[in-house]
Amino acid sequence: MNLTKWFAIGLSCTTALSVIPATQAAEYQVGAVISLTGVNARGGTGMHEGIKVAESVFNQRGGNVQIKVETINDESSPAKAVAAVERLAANKVVAITGGATSDIVGPAATAADKLGLPFMTSGGTSSEFLTQGFKSFFRINNTTGYVKAMAGLLETMQVKKLAVIYSTKKSTSEMARMMQQYMAEKGVVVTMHPFEATTVDFKPIINKIKLQDKPDAINMIGYENDYVGILRATRVLKPQVKAMVGAWQIATSKMYQDFPDLVDKTYGTEMLPVPVTFNRPEGQAFEAAFRKLYPHEPDYLSQYGFVQGMLLFEAIARAEAAGTLDKGGIAQELRSTPVDTIIGNVRFTEQGDNEEFVQNIGQHQKGNIVIVWPESASTGAMQFPGTPW
Amino acid sequence: MMKSFIKLMWFPLLLATLVPAIWHQQPYILSMFTDALTIGALALAWAMLGNLGGMVSFGHSAFFGTGAYISSMLAMNSGMPVLLSMLCGGLAAALTTLLMLPTLRLKGTYFALAILAYSQIFRVLAMQLEGITGGSAGLSGIPTLPVVMGFALNSKLGVYYVILALLTLFLLIYTVLARSDYGLALKAMHDSEAATQVVGVNSLLLKALVLLLSAFMTGLVGAFNAHHMNFLEPDYAFNASWVIVPIIAAIFGGFRSLNGPLVGALVVYLTDQLLFKVLFPTGNLMILGGLLVAIILISPRGLLPLLHSAQRRFYRAKA
């Protein structure tokens, strides 16, 4: 065959390929209703970063479906979260994700339910969402998982007396009551110290704990600002405790960057060690995409955002393939498909709760976060007894 | 009579016809108008107290929260029809003013601070009475507005008309009061409370009545909001934003005029949510703050008086 013939064959193939229609990926919009400003901004921003990473990772896989996330800042206001859901519904999104705290998730999920949109969150941990009768509400974490982890750690520490300082907000007070019940059943003497969300001076509470309760450990159940206030008060009054254990938003690299002396040796719920290490491909993809998009370490908030995003996007893709997208297919796919994720197995109950959820506990150790509980997930030894002062 | 009625009602009538006609198929825009009218109704209740009673209140969230809680609890626990429970919510808010009567002897900032303290007391009460209010966890699943003669008041259009109806009612109440002998006495008290007392006017009683009326209006809006949102918690119900945003709206629009607070609420809320928030998703409040400072510097009496004087200047120049 001479060169002209080869050229003619090559040209024909190129022409043929160009005429065959390329498979177009269907693009679907997913709404993110999230607190980027206001009192929930820290939690909302972290979760939103994870959702954007999920969008990037999912789209790079190049399947039949492409996802576009449309975000609306709810300004930490329930009324604005409802309006945001309505606006996104008008923009023809196929599902909603987000909701940084339970007081936002409640109204937003109700609005989504009325509009027939699936709602996926990692921010509404309160148990009441399971009894609301939502048709397609899903969450990847819950209060029980956090309580199991903190109680497990305290049992390992063989704590006999525990003081619980907790914010009177919805999720935190529910978690505190569950902790009290759980620990009391184990024979631990528990004293409860509620505080209002506006409290800034924790010295009276800490003083009472120091002089009256004399516990082995203090359990802090609140948010970032609360921990800072509590730890500042403990630095001044130095109660004789062996451990300071927090719930969410404390064992994060950002907390160490901002308050290195305050948080060292404290414990908190955290799935990721710092520096972050992932052994499995999905975790590595998350970490790589995160570092590409954001100039700081990922934390558990972004990890949750990523997982809730990926689960939703994958369910959309499966529903699209099955032709059930407009027939409740997303919710159906989420319920019927257990998935192994970077926070462990996710299996949704009929009410949308992830029954497999259990948290890990991390400890700040001189700029690193070491996973210290459960033993199967630990990345180092816990420093116990250990307090920041 | 007819002329003054039209002068008063032209704006609500415009809102009743124009907004649904243009945006009836856009639930988001309708909900924005509903939220703006909610702010407008609160702003009107607040402005009435300031304009007629001469009292500046920073504690109107106490009435808002009380109305919301009482209405929600009645509808949830006793099965009372929602519209009736809303009315009871408004009346309960009005009754709370009896607890505040001692503060009426205070003037200016002292009254404002005392009433602010009351709102905090009510918030703490709602938190502590866990058995009936749900405590910090709040109430969810609050009954929605009913269907009346086949028209769903809980639909987007329904809630819009309900809040517009409440606002129109408030405008009428405000006007009737302002034009009555009581209104005249209240205005006279502005110039000299001592002088009006000398001529036999019971200034304390008058101030109590106008506070009661303002509280009733605010409580009614609180009740409406609870049934519209189907959710309530102490931090939400007694949030300072239920008084701050209406104050901003009233001052922006011109709190001494009747339609000023309503115009202010629409301009402030809709511009912020539909324009600034789209342009600057996380910096919208900064822009709004700048705009407010600008309007106060340019026209301390608000936007509506500014527009009126501009209109007068235009006609004078034309003549």
mmCIF file with all atom_site columns, N, CA and C in Angstrom, chain B residues 161-185:
data_model
loop_
_atom_site.group_PDB
_atom_site.id
_atom_site.type_symbol
_atom_site.label_atom_id
_atom_site.label_alt_id
_atom_site.label_comp_id
_atom_site.label_asym_id
_atom_site.label_entity_id
_atom_site.label_seq_id
_atom_site.pdbx_PDB_ins_code
_atom_site.Cartn_x
_atom_site.Cartn_y
_atom_site.Cartn_z
_atom_site.occupancy
_atom_site.B_iso_or_equiv
_atom_site.pdbx_formal_charge
_atom_site.auth_seq_id
_atom_site.auth_comp_id
_atom_site.auth_asym_id
_atom_site.auth_atom_id
_atom_site.pdbx_PDB_model_num
ATOM 1  N N  . TYR B 1 161 ? -50.566 36.496 50.787 1.00 0.00 ? 161 TYR B N  1
ATOM 2  C CA . TYR B 1 161 ? -51.801 37.266 51.013 1.00 0.00 ? 161 TYR B CA 1
ATOM 3  C C  . TYR B 1 161 ? -52.101 37.417 52.502 1.00 0.00 ? 161 TYR B C  1
ATOM 4  N N  . VAL B 1 162 ? -51.770 36.393 53.301 1.00 0.00 ? 162 VAL B N  1
ATOM 5  C CA . VAL B 1 162 ? -52.035 36.480 54.745 1.00 0.00 ? 162 VAL B CA 1
ATOM 6  C C  . VAL B 1 162 ? -51.208 37.611 55.365 1.00 0.00 ? 162 VAL B C  1
ATOM 7  N N  . ILE B 1 163 ? -49.926 37.654 55.056 1.00 0.00 ? 163 ILE B N  1
ATOM 8  C CA . ILE B 1 163 ? -49.081 38.693 55.662 1.00 0.00 ? 163 ILE B CA 1
ATOM 9  C C  . ILE B 1 163 ? -49.454 40.074 55.105 1.00 0.00 ? 163 ILE B C  1
ATOM 10 N N  . LEU B 1 164 ? -49.847 40.108 53.831 1.00 0.00 ? 164 LEU B N  1
ATOM 11 C CA . LEU B 1 164 ? -50.270 41.396 53.255 1.00 0.00 ? 164 LEU B CA 1
ATOM 12 C C  . LEU B 1 164 ? -51.564 41.873 53.929 1.00 0.00 ? 164 LEU B C  1
ATOM 13 N N  . ALA B 1 165 ? -52.445 40.922 54.214 1.00 0.00 ? 165 ALA B N  1
ATOM 14 C CA . ALA B 1 165 ? -53.700 41.283 54.897 1.00 0.00 ? 165 ALA B CA 1
ATOM 15 C C  . ALA B 1 165 ? -53.413 41.822 56.301 1.00 0.00 ? 165 ALA B C  1
ATOM 16 N N  . LEU B 1 166 ? -52.500 41.155 56.996 1.00 0.00 ? 166 LEU B N  1
ATOM 17 C CA . LEU B 1 166 ? -52.125 41.618 58.342 1.00 0.00 ? 166 LEU B CA 1
ATOM 18 C C  . LEU B 1 166 ? -51.540 43.030 58.269 1.00 0.00 ? 166 LEU B C  1
ATOM 19 N N  . LEU B 1 167 ? -50.669 43.221 57.300 1.00 0.00 ? 167 LEU B N  1
ATOM 20 C CA . LEU B 1 167 ? -50.016 44.528 57.135 1.00 0.00 ? 167 LEU B CA 1
ATOM 21 C C  . LEU B 1 167 ? -51.047 45.623 56.831 1.00 0.00 ? 167 LEU B C  1
ATOM 22 N N  . THR B 1 168 ? -52.003 45.297 55.988 1.00 0.00 ? 168 THR B N  1
ATOM 23 C CA . THR B 1 168 ? -53.046 46.263 55.638 1.00 0.00 ? 168 THR B CA 1
ATOM 24 C C  . THR B 1 168 ? -53.886 46.605 56.866 1.00 0.00 ? 168 THR B C  1
ATOM 25 N N  . LEU B 1 169 ? -54.192 45.568 57.653 1.00 0.00 ? 169 LEU B N  1
ATOM 26 C CA . LEU B 1 169 ? -54.932 45.772 58.899 1.00 0.00 ? 169 LEU B CA 1
ATOM 27 C C  . LEU B 1 169 ? -54.145 46.702 59.832 1.00 0.00 ? 169 LEU B C  1
ATOM 28 N N  . PHE B 1 170 ? -52.854 46.481 59.914 1.00 0.00 ? 170 PHE B N  1
ATOM 29 C CA . PHE B 1 170 ? -52.005 47.315 60.777 1.00 0.00 ? 170 PHE B CA 1
ATOM 30 C C  . PHE B 1 170 ? -52.015 48.780 60.312 1.00 0.00 ? 170 PHE B C  1
ATOM 31 N N  . LEU B 1 171 ? -51.985 48.951 58.981 1.00 0.00 ? 171 LEU B N  1
ATOM 32 C CA . LEU B 1 171 ? -52.003 50.316 58.423 1.00 0.00 ? 171 LEU B CA 1
ATOM 33 C C  . LEU B 1 171 ? -53.293 51.030 58.827 1.00 0.00 ? 171 LEU B C  1
ATOM 34 N N  . LEU B 1 172 ? -54.394 50.273 58.764 1.00 0.00 ? 172 LEU B N  1
ATOM 35 C CA . LEU B 1 172 ? -55.690 50.857 59.128 1.00 0.00 ? 172 LEU B CA 1
ATOM 36 C C  . LEU B 1 172 ? -55.733 51.219 60.615 1.00 0.00 ? 172 LEU B C  1
ATOM 37 N N  . ILE B 1 173 ? -55.251 50.287 61.443 1.00 0.00 ? 173 ILE B N  1
ATOM 38 C CA . ILE B 1 173 ? -55.234 50.532 62.893 1.00 0.00 ? 173 ILE B CA 1
ATOM 39 C C  . ILE B 1 173 ? -54.402 51.782 63.202 1.00 0.00 ? 173 ILE B C  1
ATOM 40 N N  . TYR B 1 174 ? -53.233 51.831 62.600 1.00 0.00 ? 174 TYR B N  1
ATOM 41 C CA . TYR B 1 174 ? -52.302 52.944 62.806 1.00 0.00 ? 174 TYR B CA 1
ATOM 42 C C  . TYR B 1 174 ? -52.977 54.269 62.414 1.00 0.00 ? 174 TYR B C  1
ATOM 43 N N  . THR B 1 175 ? -53.627 54.251 61.243 1.00 0.00 ? 175 THR B N  1
ATOM 44 C CA . THR B 1 175 ? -54.256 55.481 60.743 1.00 0.00 ? 175 THR B CA 1
ATOM 45 C C  . THR B 1 175 ? -55.400 55.926 61.650 1.00 0.00 ? 175 THR B C  1
ATOM 46 N N  . VAL B 1 176 ? -56.253 54.953 62.006 1.00 0.00 ? 176 VAL B N  1
ATOM 47 C CA . VAL B 1 176 ? -57.398 55.283 62.865 1.00 0.00 ? 176 VAL B CA 1
ATOM 48 C C  . VAL B 1 176 ? -56.910 55.855 64.192 1.00 0.00 ? 176 VAL B C  1
ATOM 49 N N  . LEU B 1 177 ? -55.894 55.212 64.760 1.00 0.00 ? 177 LEU B N  1
ATOM 50 C CA . LEU B 1 177 ? -55.364 55.691 66.043 1.00 0.00 ? 177 LEU B CA 1
ATOM 51 C C  . LEU B 1 177 ? -54.752 57.090 65.900 1.00 0.00 ? 177 LEU B C  1
ATOM 52 N N  . ALA B 1 178 ? -53.975 57.282 64.832 1.00 0.00 ? 178 ALA B N  1
ATOM 53 C CA . ALA B 1 178 ? -53.291 58.572 64.642 1.00 0.00 ? 178 ALA B CA 1
ATOM 54 C C  . ALA B 1 178 ? -54.294 59.715 64.474 1.00 0.00 ? 178 ALA B C  1
ATOM 55 N N  . ARG B 1 179 ? -55.452 59.401 63.851 1.00 0.00 ? 179 ARG B N  1
ATOM 56 C CA . ARG B 1 179 ? -56.437 60.457 63.578 1.00 0.00 ? 179 ARG B CA 1
ATOM 57 C C  . ARG B 1 179 ? -57.451 60.633 64.713 1.00 0.00 ? 179 ARG B C  1
ATOM 58 N N  . SER B 1 180 ? -57.397 59.746 65.697 1.00 0.00 ? 180 SER B N  1
ATOM 59 C CA . SER B 1 180 ? -58.357 59.841 66.803 1.00 0.00 ? 180 SER B CA 1
ATOM 60 C C  . SER B 1 180 ? -57.893 60.874 67.838 1.00 0.00 ? 180 SER B C  1
ATOM 61 N N  . ASP B 1 181 ? -58.760 61.130 68.803 1.00 0.00 ? 181 ASP B N  1
ATOM 62 C CA . ASP B 1 181 ? -58.397 62.035 69.902 1.00 0.00 ? 181 ASP B CA 1
ATOM 63 C C  . ASP B 1 181 ? -57.186 61.511 70.669 1.00 0.00 ? 181 ASP B C  1
ATOM 64 N N  . TYR B 1 182 ? -57.142 60.165 70.787 1.00 0.00 ? 182 TYR B N  1
ATOM 65 C CA . TYR B 1 182 ? -56.008 59.568 71.500 1.00 0.00 ? 182 TYR B CA 1
ATOM 66 C C  . TYR B 1 182 ? -54.699 59.887 70.758 1.00 0.00 ? 182 TYR B C  1
ATOM 67 N N  . GLY B 1 183 ? -54.787 59.765 69.430 1.00 0.00 ? 183 GLY B N  1
ATOM 68 C CA . GLY B 1 183 ? -53.611 60.061 68.612 1.00 0.00 ? 183 GLY B CA 1
ATOM 69 C C  . GLY B 1 183 ? -53.162 61.492 68.796 1.00 0.00 ? 183 GLY B C  1
ATOM 70 N N  . LEU B 1 184 ? -54.149 62.370 68.845 1.00 0.00 ? 184 LEU B N  1
ATOM 71 C CA . LEU B 1 184 ? -53.844 63.797 69.022 1.00 0.00 ? 184 LEU B CA 1
ATOM 72 C C  . LEU B 1 184 ? -53.160 64.029 70.372 1.00 0.00 ? 184 LEU B C  1
ATOM 73 N N  . ALA B 1 185 ? -53.700 63.363 71.392 1.00 0.00 ? 185 ALA B N  1
ATOM 74 C CA . ALA B 1 185 ? -53.097 63.499 72.723 1.00 0.00 ? 185 ALA B CA 1
ATOM 75 C C  . ALA B 1 185 ? -51.684 62.932 72.749 1.00 0.00 ? 185 ALA B C  1
#
